[in-house]
Amino acid sequence: MEYRKLGSSGVQVSAFSLGSWLTFGKQITDEVAEELMITAYENGVNFFDNAEIYARGQSEIVMGRILKNLNWDRSSYLVSSKVFFGLGNAGPNQRGLSRKHVVEGCHAALNRLQVDYIDLFFCHRPDKATPIEETVWTMHNLIQQGKILYWGTSEWDASEIMEAHLIAKQNHLIGPVMEQPEYNMFRREKLEKDFLHLFKHHGLGTTIWSPLASGVLSGKYLDGFPENTRLGMEGLDWLKNRALANDRIEKARKIKKIADQLNVSMVKLSLAWCLKNPNVSTVILGASKTSQLTENFEALDVVALLTPDVMDAIDAVLDNKPVLPEF
Ligand code: NDP
């Protein structure tokens, strides 16, 4: 495993980490969840990603039980939670980034995960109804209280992250360290363009999600529809429709040809392409089987095959390389 600094912070994350969205407490049994965590940990993964809304709290409960059962040295791993969506309840104070919900969300996540502190605590989305200043102060105070170690954002835009930094700087508070954006061959704009200033001048780290675009970039949806996969799950038509849009499938088909020419699986090529970006601190993997994880870790060896010519060939297929302003 390779370890990367989480932006300019002092903490290091494994280049691959393991997430639990749609799997823990939902698609897979608790036994499989435990096998996945063991496989990940034994391969050097040191970061496990979670959120209050995943399976409405159940994902954290399952992960918490596994962590307790495995009893790994607490200093050997990082665990996250994300606050914003609550448990899906409709009450006005049961979601968002107010001091009330962030503090209550943190306490609830600590209980579900059965840990004394959360290593990485994310604002899962921006909250237009709460002043960013209120959230920055709250996160700072949670750090002072030892309940969280680092805080960050997820799917905030560059100007929102910048505002949080400025507020933190003006008030001598601890600002956000990391952002969790979607990043894969189909979604590049934020990481490759919008955040460049934040990487360079504010040391932003990133924990990127959906590197396989929910499995489409594994190539398994190119010839028919395989059984027992995420996109066949009940209630996920919105995701299925987006993931299997014609233009994505067409591009995926062409990416597969590049993978074939390199003699590597499409999964490994797609994951290596994410790892290749130096502004990616960790690629969060999702998996429903341990065999997937084992294959995915091998993508670390494929990064070296991504020469400038190969990257150009991929860009030509994707036709979505962000255009940077000329200075
Ligand atoms: P991916 O896009 O990589 O999708 C993972 C899924 O792809 C797996 O569950 C599995 O689904 C399939 N897959 C994985 N490996 C293979 C393989 N080798 N061969 C074939 N199929 C494979 O990542 P996720 O969408 O799961 O995102 C990763 C993590 O990021 C989440 O768990 C979560 O922690 C985080 N996340 C954060 C979000 C945010 O808003 N901050 C939003 C979404 C995710 P299957 O076998 O069922 O087909």
mmCIF file of C-alpha atoms and ligand atoms in Angstrom:
data_model
loop_
_atom_site.group_PDB
_atom_site.id
_atom_site.type_symbol
_atom_site.label_atom_id
_atom_site.label_comp_id
_atom_site.label_asym_id
_atom_site.label_seq_id
_atom_site.Cartn_x
_atom_site.Cartn_y
_atom_site.Cartn_z
ATOM 1 C CA MET A 1 0.000 0.000 0.000
ATOM 2 C CA GLU A 2 1.047 3.549 -0.606
ATOM 3 C CA TYR A 3 0.316 6.316 1.917
ATOM 4 C CA ARG A 4 -0.350 9.927 1.036
ATOM 5 C CA LYS A 5 -0.515 13.033 3.133
ATOM 6 C CA LEU A 6 -4.034 14.314 3.596
ATOM 7 C CA GLY A 7 -3.323 17.679 2.015
ATOM 8 C CA SER A 8 -1.036 19.799 4.143
ATOM 9 C CA SER A 9 -2.184 18.151 7.390
ATOM 10 C CA GLY A 10 0.152 15.851 9.292
ATOM 11 C CA VAL A 11 -1.992 12.761 8.880
ATOM 12 C CA GLN A 12 -1.451 10.117 6.203
ATOM 13 C CA VAL A 13 -4.111 8.096 4.440
ATOM 14 C CA SER A 14 -3.730 4.911 2.447
ATOM 15 C CA ALA A 15 -4.014 5.548 -1.298
ATOM 16 C CA PHE A 16 -7.021 3.189 -1.275
ATOM 17 C CA SER A 17 -9.597 3.362 1.492
ATOM 18 C CA LEU A 18 -12.896 1.537 2.053
ATOM 19 C CA GLY A 19 -16.358 3.091 2.091
ATOM 20 C CA SER A 20 -19.703 1.694 3.184
ATOM 21 C CA TRP A 21 -22.356 3.549 1.136
ATOM 22 C CA LEU A 22 -25.143 1.210 -0.063
ATOM 23 C CA THR A 23 -23.233 -1.851 1.117
ATOM 24 C CA PHE A 24 -22.901 -1.917 4.931
ATOM 25 C CA GLY A 25 -26.288 -2.377 6.602
ATOM 26 C CA LYS A 26 -27.980 -2.721 3.223
ATOM 27 C CA GLN A 27 -26.695 -4.706 0.208
ATOM 28 C CA ILE A 28 -24.313 -7.044 2.046
ATOM 29 C CA THR A 29 -24.471 -9.107 5.224
ATOM 30 C CA ASP A 30 -22.573 -8.046 8.330
ATOM 31 C CA GLU A 31 -20.286 -11.052 7.824
ATOM 32 C CA VAL A 32 -19.281 -9.840 4.358
ATOM 33 C CA ALA A 33 -18.800 -6.320 5.731
ATOM 34 C CA GLU A 34 -16.381 -7.743 8.301
ATOM 35 C CA GLU A 35 -14.511 -9.758 5.654
ATOM 36 C CA LEU A 36 -14.166 -6.613 3.548
ATOM 37 C CA MET A 37 -12.735 -4.640 6.449
ATOM 38 C CA ILE A 38 -10.282 -7.402 7.314
ATOM 39 C CA THR A 39 -9.169 -7.756 3.688
ATOM 40 C CA ALA A 40 -8.750 -3.997 3.422
ATOM 41 C CA TYR A 41 -6.836 -3.671 6.682
ATOM 42 C CA GLU A 42 -4.568 -6.604 5.876
ATOM 43 C CA ASN A 43 -3.739 -4.920 2.573
ATOM 44 C CA GLY A 44 -2.720 -1.722 4.338
ATOM 45 C CA VAL A 45 -5.953 0.296 4.182
ATOM 46 C CA ASN A 46 -6.015 2.701 7.123
ATOM 47 C CA PHE A 47 -9.169 4.717 6.402
ATOM 48 C CA PHE A 48 -12.786 3.574 6.624
ATOM 49 C CA ASP A 49 -15.449 5.974 5.397
ATOM 50 C CA ASN A 50 -18.965 6.324 6.754
ATOM 51 C CA ALA A 51 -21.822 8.820 7.210
ATOM 52 C CA GLU A 52 -24.848 9.264 9.431
ATOM 53 C CA ILE A 53 -27.229 8.859 6.489
ATOM 54 C CA TYR A 54 -25.753 5.597 5.144
ATOM 55 C CA ALA A 55 -28.488 3.010 5.676
ATOM 56 C CA ARG A 56 -29.942 5.612 8.065
ATOM 57 C CA GLY A 57 -27.347 5.012 10.761
ATOM 58 C CA GLN A 58 -27.175 1.261 10.241
ATOM 59 C CA SER A 59 -23.910 1.451 8.279
ATOM 60 C CA GLU A 60 -22.171 3.092 11.253
ATOM 61 C CA ILE A 61 -23.715 0.589 13.656
ATOM 62 C CA VAL A 62 -22.364 -2.324 11.578
ATOM 63 C CA MET A 63 -18.909 -0.739 11.207
ATOM 64 C CA GLY A 64 -18.818 0.101 14.915
ATOM 65 C CA ARG A 65 -19.588 -3.493 15.889
ATOM 66 C CA ILE A 66 -16.890 -4.785 13.536
ATOM 67 C CA LEU A 67 -14.301 -2.321 14.863
ATOM 68 C CA LYS A 68 -15.130 -3.323 18.408
ATOM 69 C CA ASN A 69 -14.981 -7.005 17.584
ATOM 70 C CA LEU A 70 -11.676 -6.782 15.686
ATOM 71 C CA ASN A 71 -10.155 -4.573 18.365
ATOM 72 C CA TRP A 72 -7.435 -3.183 16.098
ATOM 73 C CA ASP A 73 -4.975 -0.744 17.614
ATOM 74 C CA ARG A 74 -6.934 2.532 17.490
ATOM 75 C CA SER A 75 -3.853 4.390 16.275
ATOM 76 C CA SER A 76 -3.613 2.135 13.196
ATOM 77 C CA TYR A 77 -6.767 3.346 11.424
ATOM 78 C CA LEU A 78 -8.900 6.389 10.708
ATOM 79 C CA VAL A 79 -12.678 6.319 10.672
ATOM 80 C CA SER A 80 -14.954 9.037 9.352
ATOM 81 C CA SER A 81 -18.515 10.171 9.618
ATOM 82 C CA LYS A 82 -20.428 12.821 7.718
ATOM 83 C CA VAL A 83 -23.075 15.112 9.053
ATOM 84 C CA PHE A 84 -25.862 16.872 7.148
ATOM 85 C CA PHE A 85 -28.650 14.486 6.127
ATOM 86 C CA GLY A 86 -29.366 13.194 9.644
ATOM 87 C CA LEU A 87 -31.017 9.795 9.591
ATOM 88 C CA GLY A 88 -33.346 10.990 6.892
ATOM 89 C CA ASN A 89 -35.783 12.477 9.446
ATOM 90 C CA ALA A 90 -37.882 15.433 8.383
ATOM 91 C CA GLY A 91 -37.503 17.611 11.519
ATOM 92 C CA PRO A 92 -35.977 21.051 10.812
ATOM 93 C CA ASN A 93 -33.146 20.588 13.321
ATOM 94 C CA GLN A 94 -32.463 16.957 12.509
ATOM 95 C CA ARG A 95 -30.380 17.757 9.448
ATOM 96 C CA GLY A 96 -28.133 20.523 8.133
ATOM 97 C CA LEU A 97 -25.029 22.187 9.523
ATOM 98 C CA SER A 98 -26.405 24.188 12.433
ATOM 99 C CA ARG A 99 -24.446 23.968 15.687
ATOM 100 C CA LYS A 100 -27.306 21.886 17.058
ATOM 101 C CA HIS A 101 -27.301 19.246 14.348
ATOM 102 C CA VAL A 102 -23.522 19.092 13.904
ATOM 103 C CA VAL A 103 -22.988 18.536 17.652
ATOM 104 C CA GLU A 104 -25.883 16.079 17.992
ATOM 105 C CA GLY A 105 -24.834 14.328 14.764
ATOM 106 C CA CYS A 106 -21.299 13.966 16.079
ATOM 107 C CA HIS A 107 -22.460 12.506 19.404
ATOM 108 C CA ALA A 108 -24.781 10.066 17.650
ATOM 109 C CA ALA A 109 -22.053 8.940 15.231
ATOM 110 C CA LEU A 110 -19.613 8.411 18.124
ATOM 111 C CA ASN A 111 -22.211 6.159 19.759
ATOM 112 C CA ARG A 112 -22.983 4.184 16.631
ATOM 113 C CA LEU A 113 -19.315 3.737 15.715
ATOM 114 C CA GLN A 114 -18.414 2.958 19.352
ATOM 115 C CA VAL A 115 -15.278 5.087 19.208
ATOM 116 C CA ASP A 116 -14.014 7.879 21.481
ATOM 117 C CA TYR A 117 -13.292 10.218 18.584
ATOM 118 C CA ILE A 118 -13.933 10.469 14.852
ATOM 119 C CA ASP A 119 -10.740 10.988 12.855
ATOM 120 C CA LEU A 120 -12.240 12.712 9.835
ATOM 121 C CA PHE A 121 -15.588 14.485 10.202
ATOM 122 C CA PHE A 122 -17.209 15.841 7.049
ATOM 123 C CA CYS A 123 -19.997 18.307 6.298
ATOM 124 C CA HIS A 124 -21.758 16.005 3.842
ATOM 125 C CA ARG A 125 -23.188 18.867 1.765
ATOM 126 C CA PRO A 126 -23.199 22.677 2.037
ATOM 127 C CA ASP A 127 -26.099 24.096 4.059
ATOM 128 C CA LYS A 128 -27.371 27.281 2.447
ATOM 129 C CA ALA A 129 -29.547 27.990 5.488
ATOM 130 C CA THR A 130 -26.736 28.072 8.079
ATOM 131 C CA PRO A 131 -23.971 30.698 8.128
ATOM 132 C CA ILE A 132 -20.674 28.999 7.303
ATOM 133 C CA GLU A 133 -19.234 30.799 10.337
ATOM 134 C CA GLU A 134 -21.530 28.827 12.678
ATOM 135 C CA THR A 135 -20.329 25.545 11.191
ATOM 136 C CA VAL A 136 -16.636 26.505 11.260
ATOM 137 C CA TRP A 137 -16.864 27.459 14.956
ATOM 138 C CA THR A 138 -18.707 24.242 15.758
ATOM 139 C CA MET A 139 -16.141 22.056 14.004
ATOM 140 C CA HIS A 140 -13.312 23.907 15.718
ATOM 141 C CA ASN A 141 -14.953 23.381 19.106
ATOM 142 C CA LEU A 142 -15.483 19.661 18.450
ATOM 143 C CA ILE A 143 -11.762 19.389 17.719
ATOM 144 C CA GLN A 144 -10.953 21.287 20.929
ATOM 145 C CA GLN A 145 -13.175 18.849 22.823
ATOM 146 C CA GLY A 146 -11.298 15.878 21.331
ATOM 147 C CA LYS A 147 -14.417 14.481 19.675
ATOM 148 C CA ILE A 148 -13.077 14.839 16.138
ATOM 149 C CA LEU A 149 -9.516 15.207 14.862
ATOM 150 C CA TYR A 150 -9.857 16.766 11.398
ATOM 151 C CA TRP A 151 -12.849 18.265 9.657
ATOM 152 C CA GLY A 152 -13.716 18.739 6.032
ATOM 153 C CA THR A 153 -16.460 19.072 3.470
ATOM 154 C CA SER A 154 -18.119 16.985 0.820
ATOM 155 C CA GLU A 155 -19.499 18.315 -2.439
ATOM 156 C CA TRP A 156 -18.917 21.922 -1.443
ATOM 157 C CA ASP A 157 -17.864 24.210 -4.222
ATOM 158 C CA ALA A 158 -14.519 26.009 -4.223
ATOM 159 C CA SER A 159 -15.970 29.343 -3.088
ATOM 160 C CA GLU A 160 -17.683 27.743 -0.082
ATOM 161 C CA ILE A 161 -14.503 25.988 0.983
ATOM 162 C CA MET A 162 -12.592 29.230 0.530
ATOM 163 C CA GLU A 163 -15.081 31.082 2.708
ATOM 164 C CA ALA A 164 -14.644 28.492 5.467
ATOM 165 C CA HIS A 165 -10.860 28.959 5.224
ATOM 166 C CA LEU A 166 -11.116 32.713 5.474
ATOM 167 C CA ILE A 167 -13.429 32.571 8.491
ATOM 168 C CA ALA A 168 -11.086 30.123 10.187
ATOM 169 C CA LYS A 169 -8.070 32.321 9.459
ATOM 170 C CA GLN A 170 -9.735 35.527 10.672
ATOM 171 C CA ASN A 171 -10.796 33.893 13.952
ATOM 172 C CA HIS A 172 -7.707 31.720 14.507
ATOM 173 C CA LEU A 173 -9.792 28.567 14.195
ATOM 174 C CA ILE A 174 -8.922 25.202 12.668
ATOM 175 C CA GLY A 175 -10.190 25.220 9.098
ATOM 176 C CA PRO A 176 -11.276 22.393 6.807
ATOM 177 C CA VAL A 177 -8.497 20.017 5.827
ATOM 178 C CA MET A 178 -10.152 17.811 3.231
ATOM 179 C CA GLU A 179 -12.972 17.725 0.697
ATOM 180 C CA GLN A 180 -14.768 14.593 -0.499
ATOM 181 C CA PRO A 181 -15.788 15.114 -4.125
ATOM 182 C CA GLU A 182 -16.948 12.636 -6.721
ATOM 183 C CA TYR A 183 -14.003 11.931 -9.006
ATOM 184 C CA ASN A 184 -13.845 9.443 -11.813
ATOM 185 C CA MET A 185 -13.349 9.469 -15.575
ATOM 186 C CA PHE A 186 -16.789 11.021 -16.015
ATOM 187 C CA ARG A 187 -16.544 13.702 -13.285
ATOM 188 C CA ARG A 188 -13.393 15.805 -13.414
ATOM 189 C CA GLU A 189 -14.210 19.509 -13.253
ATOM 190 C CA LYS A 190 -13.893 20.171 -9.512
ATOM 191 C CA LEU A 191 -10.743 18.214 -8.885
ATOM 192 C CA GLU A 192 -8.891 19.105 -12.051
ATOM 193 C CA LYS A 193 -9.946 22.749 -12.282
ATOM 194 C CA ASP A 194 -12.083 24.360 -9.561
ATOM 195 C CA PHE A 195 -9.963 23.245 -6.605
ATOM 196 C CA LEU A 196 -6.493 23.954 -8.043
ATOM 197 C CA HIS A 197 -6.140 27.168 -6.056
ATOM 198 C CA LEU A 198 -7.187 25.371 -2.859
ATOM 199 C CA PHE A 199 -4.626 22.621 -3.462
ATOM 200 C CA LYS A 200 -1.823 25.068 -4.103
ATOM 201 C CA HIS A 201 -2.499 27.740 -1.517
ATOM 202 C CA HIS A 202 -4.542 26.046 1.214
ATOM 203 C CA GLY A 203 -3.175 22.500 1.195
ATOM 204 C CA LEU A 204 -6.577 20.901 0.616
ATOM 205 C CA GLY A 205 -6.599 17.094 0.750
ATOM 206 C CA THR A 206 -9.195 14.948 -1.027
ATOM 207 C CA THR A 207 -10.912 11.651 -0.274
ATOM 208 C CA ILE A 208 -12.574 10.943 -3.598
ATOM 209 C CA TRP A 209 -15.789 8.912 -4.083
ATOM 210 C CA SER A 210 -17.304 6.656 -6.738
ATOM 211 C CA PRO A 211 -14.043 6.011 -8.601
ATOM 212 C CA LEU A 212 -15.824 3.350 -10.694
ATOM 213 C CA ALA A 213 -18.955 5.470 -11.228
ATOM 214 C CA SER A 214 -20.949 2.902 -9.232
ATOM 215 C CA GLY A 215 -19.384 -0.009 -11.107
ATOM 216 C CA VAL A 216 -19.858 1.195 -14.697
ATOM 217 C CA LEU A 217 -16.107 1.762 -15.085
ATOM 218 C CA SER A 218 -15.501 -1.887 -14.194
ATOM 219 C CA GLY A 219 -16.934 -2.698 -17.608
ATOM 220 C CA LYS A 220 -19.461 -5.186 -16.243
ATOM 221 C CA TYR A 221 -22.470 -3.375 -17.661
ATOM 222 C CA LEU A 222 -21.139 -3.360 -21.220
ATOM 223 C CA ASP A 223 -22.614 -6.714 -22.243
ATOM 224 C CA GLY A 224 -26.046 -7.072 -20.723
ATOM 225 C CA PHE A 225 -27.040 -6.544 -17.122
ATOM 226 C CA PRO A 226 -25.294 -8.739 -14.517
ATOM 227 C CA GLU A 227 -27.283 -10.022 -11.525
ATOM 228 C CA ASN A 228 -26.737 -9.063 -7.899
ATOM 229 C CA THR A 229 -25.080 -5.747 -8.545
ATOM 230 C CA ARG A 230 -25.671 -2.271 -7.149
ATOM 231 C CA LEU A 231 -27.513 -0.964 -10.167
ATOM 232 C CA GLY A 232 -30.034 -3.781 -9.888
ATOM 233 C CA MET A 233 -30.921 -2.880 -6.299
ATOM 234 C CA GLU A 234 -34.494 -1.847 -5.563
ATOM 235 C CA GLY A 235 -35.099 1.880 -5.176
ATOM 236 C CA LEU A 236 -31.958 2.893 -7.054
ATOM 237 C CA ASP A 237 -33.507 3.657 -10.447
ATOM 238 C CA TRP A 238 -32.259 7.258 -10.192
ATOM 239 C CA LEU A 239 -28.687 5.997 -9.891
ATOM 240 C CA LYS A 240 -29.115 3.331 -12.541
ATOM 241 C CA ASN A 241 -30.483 5.824 -15.080
ATOM 242 C CA ARG A 242 -27.611 8.220 -14.482
ATOM 243 C CA ALA A 243 -24.936 5.540 -14.364
ATOM 244 C CA LEU A 244 -26.025 3.732 -17.510
ATOM 245 C CA ALA A 245 -26.648 6.803 -19.673
ATOM 246 C CA ASN A 246 -25.796 6.055 -23.318
ATOM 247 C CA ASP A 247 -22.850 8.434 -23.550
ATOM 248 C CA ARG A 248 -21.246 6.844 -20.483
ATOM 249 C CA ILE A 249 -21.645 3.350 -21.852
ATOM 250 C CA GLU A 250 -20.207 4.395 -25.205
ATOM 251 C CA LYS A 251 -17.180 5.965 -23.558
ATOM 252 C CA ALA A 252 -16.757 2.991 -21.228
ATOM 253 C CA ARG A 253 -16.670 0.688 -24.251
ATOM 254 C CA LYS A 254 -13.790 2.679 -25.730
ATOM 255 C CA ILE A 255 -11.932 2.823 -22.397
ATOM 256 C CA LYS A 256 -12.212 -0.959 -22.267
ATOM 257 C CA LYS A 257 -10.317 -1.147 -25.577
ATOM 258 C CA ILE A 258 -7.467 0.913 -24.095
ATOM 259 C CA ALA A 259 -7.401 -1.410 -21.075
ATOM 260 C CA ASP A 260 -7.259 -4.428 -23.422
ATOM 261 C CA GLN A 261 -4.329 -2.907 -25.305
ATOM 262 C CA LEU A 262 -2.492 -2.448 -22.002
ATOM 263 C CA ASN A 263 -3.435 -5.969 -21.015
ATOM 264 C CA VAL A 264 -5.032 -4.859 -17.734
ATOM 265 C CA SER A 265 -8.619 -5.060 -16.536
ATOM 266 C CA MET A 266 -10.808 -2.011 -17.023
ATOM 267 C CA VAL A 267 -11.327 -1.811 -13.239
ATOM 268 C CA LYS A 268 -7.618 -1.468 -12.644
ATOM 269 C CA LEU A 269 -7.194 1.094 -15.412
ATOM 270 C CA SER A 270 -10.072 3.214 -14.077
ATOM 271 C CA LEU A 271 -8.779 3.137 -10.503
ATOM 272 C CA ALA A 272 -5.164 3.746 -11.523
ATOM 273 C CA TRP A 273 -6.342 6.786 -13.492
ATOM 274 C CA CYS A 274 -7.781 8.252 -10.253
ATOM 275 C CA LEU A 275 -4.621 7.438 -8.283
ATOM 276 C CA LYS A 276 -2.489 9.094 -10.935
ATOM 277 C CA ASN A 277 -3.801 12.531 -9.944
ATOM 278 C CA PRO A 278 -1.441 13.855 -7.237
ATOM 279 C CA ASN A 279 -4.239 15.941 -5.714
ATOM 280 C CA VAL A 280 -6.091 12.762 -4.792
ATOM 281 C CA SER A 281 -5.132 11.831 -1.228
ATOM 282 C CA THR A 282 -7.169 8.627 -1.133
ATOM 283 C CA VAL A 283 -9.496 6.782 -3.493
ATOM 284 C CA ILE A 284 -12.447 5.444 -1.507
ATOM 285 C CA LEU A 285 -13.405 2.008 -2.799
ATOM 286 C CA GLY A 286 -16.823 0.472 -2.508
ATOM 287 C CA ALA A 287 -17.109 -3.301 -2.747
ATOM 288 C CA SER A 288 -19.729 -6.001 -2.319
ATOM 289 C CA LYS A 289 -17.210 -8.886 -2.388
ATOM 290 C CA THR A 290 -13.680 -9.367 -1.068
ATOM 291 C CA SER A 291 -12.545 -10.585 -4.515
ATOM 292 C CA GLN A 292 -13.359 -7.112 -5.874
ATOM 293 C CA LEU A 293 -11.184 -5.472 -3.261
ATOM 294 C CA THR A 294 -8.271 -7.770 -3.974
ATOM 295 C CA GLU A 295 -8.464 -6.944 -7.664
ATOM 296 C CA ASN A 296 -8.847 -3.238 -6.978
ATOM 297 C CA PHE A 297 -5.717 -3.019 -4.841
ATOM 298 C CA GLU A 298 -3.707 -4.323 -7.784
ATOM 299 C CA ALA A 299 -4.470 -1.058 -9.569
ATOM 300 C CA LEU A 300 -1.568 0.437 -7.614
ATOM 301 C CA ASP A 301 0.763 -1.393 -10.014
ATOM 302 C CA VAL A 302 -1.022 -0.054 -13.076
ATOM 303 C CA VAL A 303 -0.315 3.632 -12.405
ATOM 304 C CA ALA A 304 3.157 3.217 -13.913
ATOM 305 C CA LEU A 305 1.571 2.136 -17.219
ATOM 306 C CA LEU A 306 -0.258 5.441 -17.564
ATOM 307 C CA THR A 307 2.275 7.211 -19.743
ATOM 308 C CA PRO A 308 1.484 10.608 -21.270
ATOM 309 C CA ASP A 309 0.455 8.829 -24.501
ATOM 310 C CA VAL A 310 -1.970 6.566 -22.636
ATOM 311 C CA MET A 311 -3.403 9.530 -20.716
ATOM 312 C CA ASP A 312 -3.872 11.392 -24.015
ATOM 313 C CA ALA A 313 -5.649 8.403 -25.510
ATOM 314 C CA ILE A 314 -7.983 8.294 -22.493
ATOM 315 C CA ASP A 315 -8.623 12.043 -22.727
ATOM 316 C CA ALA A 316 -9.462 11.685 -26.412
ATOM 317 C CA VAL A 317 -12.152 9.132 -25.532
ATOM 318 C CA LEU A 318 -13.555 11.007 -22.550
ATOM 319 C CA ASP A 319 -13.612 14.390 -24.273
ATOM 320 C CA ASN A 320 -14.158 16.124 -20.901
ATOM 321 C CA LYS A 321 -10.726 17.356 -19.871
ATOM 322 C CA PRO A 322 -11.333 20.635 -18.042
ATOM 323 C CA VAL A 323 -9.953 23.652 -19.854
ATOM 324 C CA LEU A 324 -7.764 25.712 -17.547
ATOM 325 C CA PRO A 325 -7.717 29.491 -17.809
ATOM 326 C CA GLU A 326 -4.563 30.885 -19.427
ATOM 327 C CA PHE A 327 -2.589 33.328 -17.304
HETATM 328 P P1 NDP B 1 -17.503 2.925 -6.875
HETATM 329 O O1 NDP B 1 -17.944 3.892 -7.893
HETATM 330 O O2 NDP B 1 -16.113 2.415 -7.023
HETATM 331 O O3 NDP B 1 -18.547 1.735 -6.847
HETATM 332 C C1 NDP B 1 -18.339 0.633 -6.006
HETATM 333 C C2 NDP B 1 -19.156 -0.544 -6.502
HETATM 334 O O4 NDP B 1 -18.658 -0.997 -7.763
HETATM 335 C C3 NDP B 1 -19.032 -1.726 -5.568
HETATM 336 O O5 NDP B 1 -19.892 -1.637 -4.459
HETATM 337 C C4 NDP B 1 -19.350 -2.866 -6.498
HETATM 338 O O6 NDP B 1 -20.756 -2.901 -6.667
HETATM 339 C C5 NDP B 1 -18.673 -2.421 -7.797
HETATM 340 N N1 NDP B 1 -17.276 -2.888 -7.877
HETATM 341 C C6 NDP B 1 -16.234 -2.524 -7.078
HETATM 342 N N2 NDP B 1 -15.114 -3.185 -7.445
HETATM 343 C C7 NDP B 1 -15.449 -3.965 -8.484
HETATM 344 C C8 NDP B 1 -14.717 -4.875 -9.288
HETATM 345 N N3 NDP B 1 -13.421 -5.116 -9.081
HETATM 346 N N4 NDP B 1 -15.379 -5.516 -10.297
HETATM 347 C C9 NDP B 1 -16.690 -5.294 -10.516
HETATM 348 N N5 NDP B 1 -17.445 -4.451 -9.780
HETATM 349 C C10 NDP B 1 -16.819 -3.780 -8.786
HETATM 350 O O7 NDP B 1 -17.553 3.563 -5.412
HETATM 351 P P2 NDP B 1 -18.808 3.972 -4.486
HETATM 352 O O8 NDP B 1 -19.866 4.627 -5.262
HETATM 353 O O9 NDP B 1 -19.177 2.800 -3.647
HETATM 354 O O10 NDP B 1 -18.118 5.066 -3.567
HETATM 355 C C11 NDP B 1 -17.069 4.669 -2.679
HETATM 356 C C12 NDP B 1 -17.299 5.278 -1.329
HETATM 357 O O11 NDP B 1 -17.298 6.701 -1.440
HETATM 358 C C13 NDP B 1 -18.653 4.967 -0.654
HETATM 359 O O12 NDP B 1 -18.681 3.733 -0.032
HETATM 360 C C14 NDP B 1 -18.740 6.097 0.322
HETATM 361 O O13 NDP B 1 -17.951 5.815 1.458
HETATM 362 C C15 NDP B 1 -18.147 7.253 -0.452
HETATM 363 N N6 NDP B 1 -19.206 8.068 -1.098
HETATM 364 C C16 NDP B 1 -19.327 9.375 -0.686
HETATM 365 C C17 NDP B 1 -20.297 10.182 -1.193
HETATM 366 C C18 NDP B 1 -20.399 11.586 -0.719
HETATM 367 O O14 NDP B 1 -21.377 12.274 -1.038
HETATM 368 N N7 NDP B 1 -19.466 12.064 0.060
HETATM 369 C C19 NDP B 1 -21.261 9.695 -2.203
HETATM 370 C C20 NDP B 1 -21.023 8.325 -2.603
HETATM 371 C C21 NDP B 1 -20.023 7.566 -2.073
HETATM 372 P P3 NDP B 1 -21.593 -4.220 -7.074
HETATM 373 O O15 NDP B 1 -20.754 -5.421 -6.820
HETATM 374 O O16 NDP B 1 -22.831 -4.159 -6.243
HETATM 375 O O17 NDP B 1 -21.911 -4.033 -8.517
#
